[in-house]
PDB file of C-alpha atoms in Angstrom:
ATOM      1  CA  ASP A   1      76.345  68.063 137.706  1.00 50.00           C
ATOM      2  CA  TYR A   2      76.537  66.325 141.151  1.00 53.00           C
ATOM      3  CA  ILE A   3      78.897  63.568 141.779  1.00 61.00           C
ATOM      4  CA  VAL A   4      78.024  61.491 144.991  1.00 61.00           C
ATOM      5  CA  SER A   5      80.715  58.815 146.523  1.00 65.00           C
ATOM      6  CA  LYS A   6      80.979  56.753 149.521  1.00 64.00           C
ATOM      7  CA  ASP A   7      83.167  54.934 151.593  1.00 71.00           C
ATOM      8  CA  VAL A   8      81.051  52.636 153.936  1.00 71.00           C
ATOM      9  CA  SER A   9      79.997  49.525 152.173  1.00 72.00           C
ATOM     10  CA  GLY A  10      76.025  49.220 152.858  1.00 67.00           C
ATOM     11  CA  VAL A  11      75.332  52.896 152.323  1.00 59.00           C
ATOM     12  CA  ARG A  12      73.002  53.692 149.735  1.00 55.00           C
ATOM     13  CA  LEU A  13      71.589  56.841 148.376  1.00 53.00           C
ATOM     14  CA  ALA A  14      67.603  57.348 148.108  1.00 54.00           C
ATOM     15  CA  VAL A  15      66.587  59.956 145.591  1.00 53.00           C
ATOM     16  CA  GLY A  16      62.875  59.548 146.357  1.00 56.00           C
ATOM     17  CA  GLY A  17      63.144  62.900 147.758  1.00 59.00           C
ATOM     18  CA  ILE A  18      63.728  64.548 144.557  1.00 71.00           C
ATOM     19  CA  ALA A  19      62.507  61.935 141.839  1.00 84.00           C
ATOM     20  CA  LYS A  20      59.240  63.543 141.089  1.00 89.00           C
ATOM     21  CA  GLY A  21      60.448  67.198 140.883  1.00 91.00           C
ATOM     22  CA  TYR A  22      63.541  65.653 138.634  1.00 93.00           C
ATOM     23  CA  ALA A  23      60.770  64.026 136.281  1.00 94.00           C
ATOM     24  CA  VAL A  24      58.372  67.394 136.130  1.00 95.00           C
ATOM     25  CA  ASP A  25      61.572  69.453 135.060  1.00 95.00           C
ATOM     26  CA  ARG A  26      62.620  66.863 132.231  1.00 96.00           C
ATOM     27  CA  ALA A  27      59.529  66.636 130.949  1.00 95.00           C
ATOM     28  CA  MET A  28      59.013  70.384 131.125  1.00 95.00           C
ATOM     29  CA  GLU A  29      62.072  70.861 129.083  1.00 95.00           C
ATOM     30  CA  ILE A  30      60.615  68.528 126.251  1.00 96.00           C
ATOM     31  CA  LEU A  31      57.766  70.673 126.180  1.00 95.00           C
ATOM     32  CA  ARG A  32      59.687  73.862 126.004  1.00 93.00           C
ATOM     33  CA  GLY A  33      61.535  72.214 123.116  1.00 94.00           C
ATOM     34  CA  LYS A  34      58.213  71.834 121.409  1.00 95.00           C
ATOM     35  CA  ASN A  35      57.578  75.536 121.597  1.00 94.00           C
ATOM     36  CA  LEU A  36      54.826  75.381 124.167  1.00 93.00           C
ATOM     37  CA  SER A  37      53.887  78.529 125.801  1.00 91.00           C
ATOM     38  CA  ALA A  38      51.746  77.010 128.479  1.00 95.00           C
ATOM     39  CA  ALA A  39      51.090  74.190 130.299  1.00 95.00           C
ATOM     40  CA  LEU A  40      50.690  72.286 133.696  1.00 96.00           C
ATOM     41  CA  ILE A  41      52.810  69.251 134.810  1.00 96.00           C
ATOM     42  CA  ASN A  42      52.016  67.652 138.149  1.00 94.00           C
ATOM     43  CA  ALA A  43      53.374  64.405 139.626  1.00 92.00           C
ATOM     44  CA  GLY A  44      51.580  63.965 142.886  1.00 85.00           C
ATOM     45  CA  GLY A  45      52.178  67.494 144.131  1.00 83.00           C
ATOM     46  CA  ASP A  46      55.285  68.223 142.628  1.00 94.00           C
ATOM     47  CA  LEU A  47      54.238  70.555 139.726  1.00 95.00           C
ATOM     48  CA  TYR A  48      55.470  73.442 137.150  1.00 97.00           C
ATOM     49  CA  CYS A  49      53.375  75.750 135.748  1.00 97.00           C
ATOM     50  CA  LEU A  50      54.550  77.033 132.255  1.00 96.00           C
ATOM     51  CA  GLY A  51      52.639  80.454 131.181  1.00 95.00           C
ATOM     52  CA  THR A  52      49.499  81.208 131.999  1.00 95.00           C
ATOM     53  CA  LYS A  53      45.985  79.546 131.405  1.00 95.00           C
ATOM     54  CA  ASN A  54      43.865  81.403 129.223  1.00 94.00           C
ATOM     55  CA  GLY A  55      45.961  84.696 130.123  1.00 95.00           C
ATOM     56  CA  ASN A  56      45.354  84.104 133.929  1.00 96.00           C
ATOM     57  CA  PRO A  57      47.769  82.687 136.647  1.00 97.00           C
ATOM     58  CA  TRP A  58      47.460  78.706 137.227  1.00 97.00           C
ATOM     59  CA  ARG A  59      45.648  78.475 140.497  1.00 97.00           C
ATOM     60  CA  VAL A  60      46.888  75.495 142.829  1.00 97.00           C
ATOM     61  CA  GLY A  61      45.728  74.789 145.914  1.00 96.00           C
ATOM     62  CA  ILE A  62      47.466  73.738 148.869  1.00 96.00           C
ATOM     63  CA  GLN A  63      45.861  70.777 150.911  1.00 95.00           C
ATOM     64  CA  GLU A  64      44.788  71.592 154.343  1.00 96.00           C
ATOM     65  CA  PRO A  65      46.617  68.669 156.211  1.00 94.00           C
ATOM     66  CA  ARG A  66      43.672  67.519 158.051  1.00 93.00           C
ATOM     67  CA  ASN A  67      40.853  67.789 155.873  1.00 94.00           C
ATOM     68  CA  THR A  68      41.493  65.991 152.571  1.00 87.00           C
ATOM     69  CA  ASN A  69      38.338  68.141 151.058  1.00 92.00           C
ATOM     70  CA  GLY A  70      40.174  71.480 152.282  1.00 95.00           C
ATOM     71  CA  LEU A  71      42.321  73.640 151.007  1.00 97.00           C
ATOM     72  CA  ALA A  72      44.868  75.587 153.247  1.00 96.00           C
ATOM     73  CA  GLU A  73      45.752  78.212 150.680  1.00 97.00           C
ATOM     74  CA  VAL A  74      45.460  79.115 146.771  1.00 98.00           C
ATOM     75  CA  LEU A  75      48.324  80.011 144.836  1.00 98.00           C
ATOM     76  CA  GLN A  76      48.387  82.007 141.984  1.00 97.00           C
ATOM     77  CA  MET A  77      51.505  80.688 139.365  1.00 96.00           C
ATOM     78  CA  ARG A  78      53.281  81.632 136.530  1.00 93.00           C
ATOM     79  CA  GLU A  79      56.599  80.181 135.190  1.00 95.00           C
ATOM     80  CA  SER A  80      57.436  78.391 138.737  1.00 96.00           C
ATOM     81  CA  ALA A  81      57.489  75.411 140.563  1.00 98.00           C
ATOM     82  CA  VAL A  82      55.725  74.253 143.484  1.00 98.00           C
ATOM     83  CA  ALA A  83      56.041  71.316 145.872  1.00 97.00           C
ATOM     84  CA  THR A  84      54.548  70.252 149.253  1.00 95.00           C
ATOM     85  CA  SER A  85      55.803  67.634 151.720  1.00 94.00           C
ATOM     86  CA  GLY A  86      53.426  66.632 154.673  1.00 92.00           C
ATOM     87  CA  ASP A  87      52.508  64.007 157.282  1.00 88.00           C
ATOM     88  CA  TYR A  88      48.965  63.247 155.657  1.00 86.00           C
ATOM     89  CA  GLN A  89      49.370  61.173 152.314  1.00 81.00           C
ATOM     90  CA  ARG A  90      51.820  58.467 153.524  1.00 79.00           C
ATOM     91  CA  TYR A  91      51.422  57.797 157.370  1.00 71.00           C
ATOM     92  CA  TYR A  92      49.605  55.062 159.743  1.00 79.00           C
ATOM     93  CA  MET A  93      48.398  55.808 163.091  1.00 82.00           C
ATOM     94  CA  GLU A  94      49.253  53.502 166.166  1.00 86.00           C
ATOM     95  CA  ASN A  95      47.968  53.941 169.371  1.00 89.00           C
ATOM     96  CA  GLY A  96      47.200  57.396 168.500  1.00 87.00           C
ATOM     97  CA  VAL A  97      50.401  58.422 167.178  1.00 81.00           C
ATOM     98  CA  ARG A  98      50.942  59.232 163.524  1.00 81.00           C
ATOM     99  CA  TYR A  99      54.029  57.694 161.910  1.00 79.00           C
ATOM    100  CA  HIS A 100      54.876  59.453 158.492  1.00 83.00           C
ATOM    101  CA  HIS A 101      57.640  58.867 156.196  1.00 86.00           C
ATOM    102  CA  ILE A 102      59.475  62.181 156.594  1.00 89.00           C
ATOM    103  CA  LEU A 103      62.116  60.947 158.883  1.00 91.00           C
ATOM    104  CA  ASN A 104      64.554  63.757 160.925  1.00 91.00           C
ATOM    105  CA  PRO A 105      68.211  62.704 160.324  1.00 91.00           C
ATOM    106  CA  SER A 106      68.995  63.704 163.848  1.00 91.00           C
ATOM    107  CA  THR A 107      66.858  61.218 165.477  1.00 91.00           C
ATOM    108  CA  GLY A 108      65.434  58.670 162.875  1.00 91.00           C
ATOM    109  CA  LEU A 109      61.950  59.195 164.082  1.00 88.00           C
ATOM    110  CA  PRO A 110      59.251  61.042 161.781  1.00 92.00           C
ATOM    111  CA  ALA A 111      59.734  64.854 162.236  1.00 93.00           C
ATOM    112  CA  ARG A 112      57.003  66.461 164.574  1.00 93.00           C
ATOM    113  CA  GLN A 113      57.113  70.068 163.716  1.00 95.00           C
ATOM    114  CA  SER A 114      55.066  70.483 160.773  1.00 96.00           C
ATOM    115  CA  ARG A 115      52.165  68.699 159.344  1.00 96.00           C
ATOM    116  CA  SER A 116      53.049  70.596 155.832  1.00 97.00           C
ATOM    117  CA  ALA A 117      55.747  72.473 154.202  1.00 97.00           C
ATOM    118  CA  THR A 118      55.611  74.235 150.730  1.00 98.00           C
ATOM    119  CA  ILE A 119      58.167  75.866 148.557  1.00 98.00           C
ATOM    120  CA  VAL A 120      57.840  77.684 145.306  1.00 98.00           C
ATOM    121  CA  SER A 121      60.815  77.829 143.305  1.00 97.00           C
ATOM    122  CA  SER A 122      62.154  78.316 139.639  1.00 96.00           C
ATOM    123  CA  ASN A 123      62.227  74.446 139.508  1.00 95.00           C
ATOM    124  CA  THR A 124      60.712  71.504 140.603  1.00 96.00           C
ATOM    125  CA  GLU A 125      63.670  69.251 141.554  1.00 96.00           C
ATOM    126  CA  GLN A 126      64.564  72.155 143.985  1.00 96.00           C
ATOM    127  CA  ALA A 127      60.880  72.884 145.213  1.00 96.00           C
ATOM    128  CA  ASP A 128      60.699  69.049 146.066  1.00 95.00           C
ATOM    129  CA  ALA A 129      63.909  68.935 148.035  1.00 95.00           C
ATOM    130  CA  PHE A 130      63.427  72.113 150.005  1.00 97.00           C
ATOM    131  CA  ALA A 131      59.892  71.273 150.789  1.00 96.00           C
ATOM    132  CA  THR A 132      61.086  68.365 152.497  1.00 95.00           C
ATOM    133  CA  ALA A 133      64.070  70.034 154.369  1.00 96.00           C
ATOM    134  CA  LEU A 134      61.597  72.909 155.477  1.00 98.00           C
ATOM    135  CA  PHE A 135      58.995  70.470 156.795  1.00 96.00           C
ATOM    136  CA  ILE A 136      61.805  68.776 159.279  1.00 96.00           C
ATOM    137  CA  MET A 137      63.355  72.200 160.192  1.00 97.00           C
ATOM    138  CA  GLY A 138      59.674  73.223 161.106  1.00 97.00           C
ATOM    139  CA  PRO A 139      58.527  76.841 160.973  1.00 96.00           C
ATOM    140  CA  VAL A 140      60.574  78.838 162.995  1.00 95.00           C
ATOM    141  CA  ASP A 141      64.140  77.474 161.799  1.00 97.00           C
ATOM    142  CA  GLY A 142      62.633  76.842 158.352  1.00 98.00           C
ATOM    143  CA  ILE A 143      61.026  79.879 157.699  1.00 98.00           C
ATOM    144  CA  GLY A 144      64.271  81.794 158.380  1.00 98.00           C
ATOM    145  CA  TRP A 145      65.919  79.594 156.082  1.00 98.00           C
ATOM    146  CA  VAL A 146      63.655  80.257 153.392  1.00 98.00           C
ATOM    147  CA  ASN A 147      63.930  84.054 153.868  1.00 98.00           C
ATOM    148  CA  SER A 148      67.587  83.597 153.406  1.00 98.00           C
ATOM    149  CA  LEU A 149      67.401  81.901 149.925  1.00 97.00           C
ATOM    150  CA  PRO A 150      66.743  84.118 147.078  1.00 95.00           C
ATOM    151  CA  GLU A 151      63.807  83.950 144.816  1.00 95.00           C
ATOM    152  CA  ILE A 152      62.383  80.965 147.041  1.00 98.00           C
ATOM    153  CA  GLU A 153      59.025  80.976 148.891  1.00 98.00           C
ATOM    154  CA  GLY A 154      57.855  78.897 151.578  1.00 98.00           C
ATOM    155  CA  MET A 155      54.812  77.824 153.766  1.00 98.00           C
ATOM    156  CA  VAL A 156      54.470  75.591 157.000  1.00 98.00           C
ATOM    157  CA  ILE A 157      51.357  74.357 158.695  1.00 98.00           C
ATOM    158  CA  ASP A 158      53.146  73.456 162.313  1.00 97.00           C
ATOM    159  CA  SER A 159      52.039  70.448 164.278  1.00 96.00           C
ATOM    160  CA  THR A 160      49.081  72.672 165.983  1.00 97.00           C
ATOM    161  CA  GLY A 161      47.745  73.705 162.451  1.00 96.00           C
ATOM    162  CA  THR A 162      49.307  77.310 162.930  1.00 98.00           C
ATOM    163  CA  THR A 163      50.544  78.470 159.384  1.00 98.00           C
ATOM    164  CA  TYR A 164      53.811  80.236 159.008  1.00 98.00           C
ATOM    165  CA  TYR A 165      55.033  82.226 155.750  1.00 98.00           C
ATOM    166  CA  SER A 166      58.239  83.476 154.076  1.00 98.00           C
ATOM    167  CA  ASP A 167      58.359  86.973 153.605  1.00 98.00           C
ATOM    168  CA  GLY A 168      56.914  86.798 149.835  1.00 97.00           C
ATOM    169  CA  PHE A 169      54.637  84.140 150.109  1.00 98.00           C
ATOM    170  CA  ALA A 170      51.674  86.510 150.670  1.00 96.00           C
ATOM    171  CA  ASP A 171      52.375  88.151 147.013  1.00 97.00           C
ATOM    172  CA  LEU A 172      51.376  84.238 145.600  1.00 97.00           C
ATOM    173  CA  LEU A 173      48.145  83.900 147.399  1.00 97.00           C
ATOM    174  CA  GLU A 174      45.036  84.001 145.416  1.00 93.00           C
ATOM    175  CA  LYS A 175      43.544  87.511 146.272  1.00 84.00           C
TER     176      LYS A 175
END
């Protein structure tokens, strides 16, 4: 359980960064309560894979940020969550500059080090929140941070299109 308080009037808490992940986890609880052994719940890219699909791992594609028809990677998933934060779904262009919805809290401006950040975790709410944090941190600080976390894996596509992986991420990739 978490308790949030504030001392400054006019300050508000926005939970949009974890709401989809939280919803997926609650829906998965309901399915588990019905003794379902296999399911995939997807809430706009934040998803959980329960069990397997006909005995095989679930195949989950990570979108290529600058090619809506392309995949950067395909994961093999079972009993885990994946969430991706990126600058390519909600944005606008002005004078050749991409303005997206993931803000760097230090500057108040769109984070610029990443195009996409993906987290694989045991629960979707955590994956959702950590993917946004990883996106903002960028590949160097972010992948170092992910490597320090137990049972979390991550991938970042940086602002130039170069892909970086946490130490165990390759184990999740489709062979």
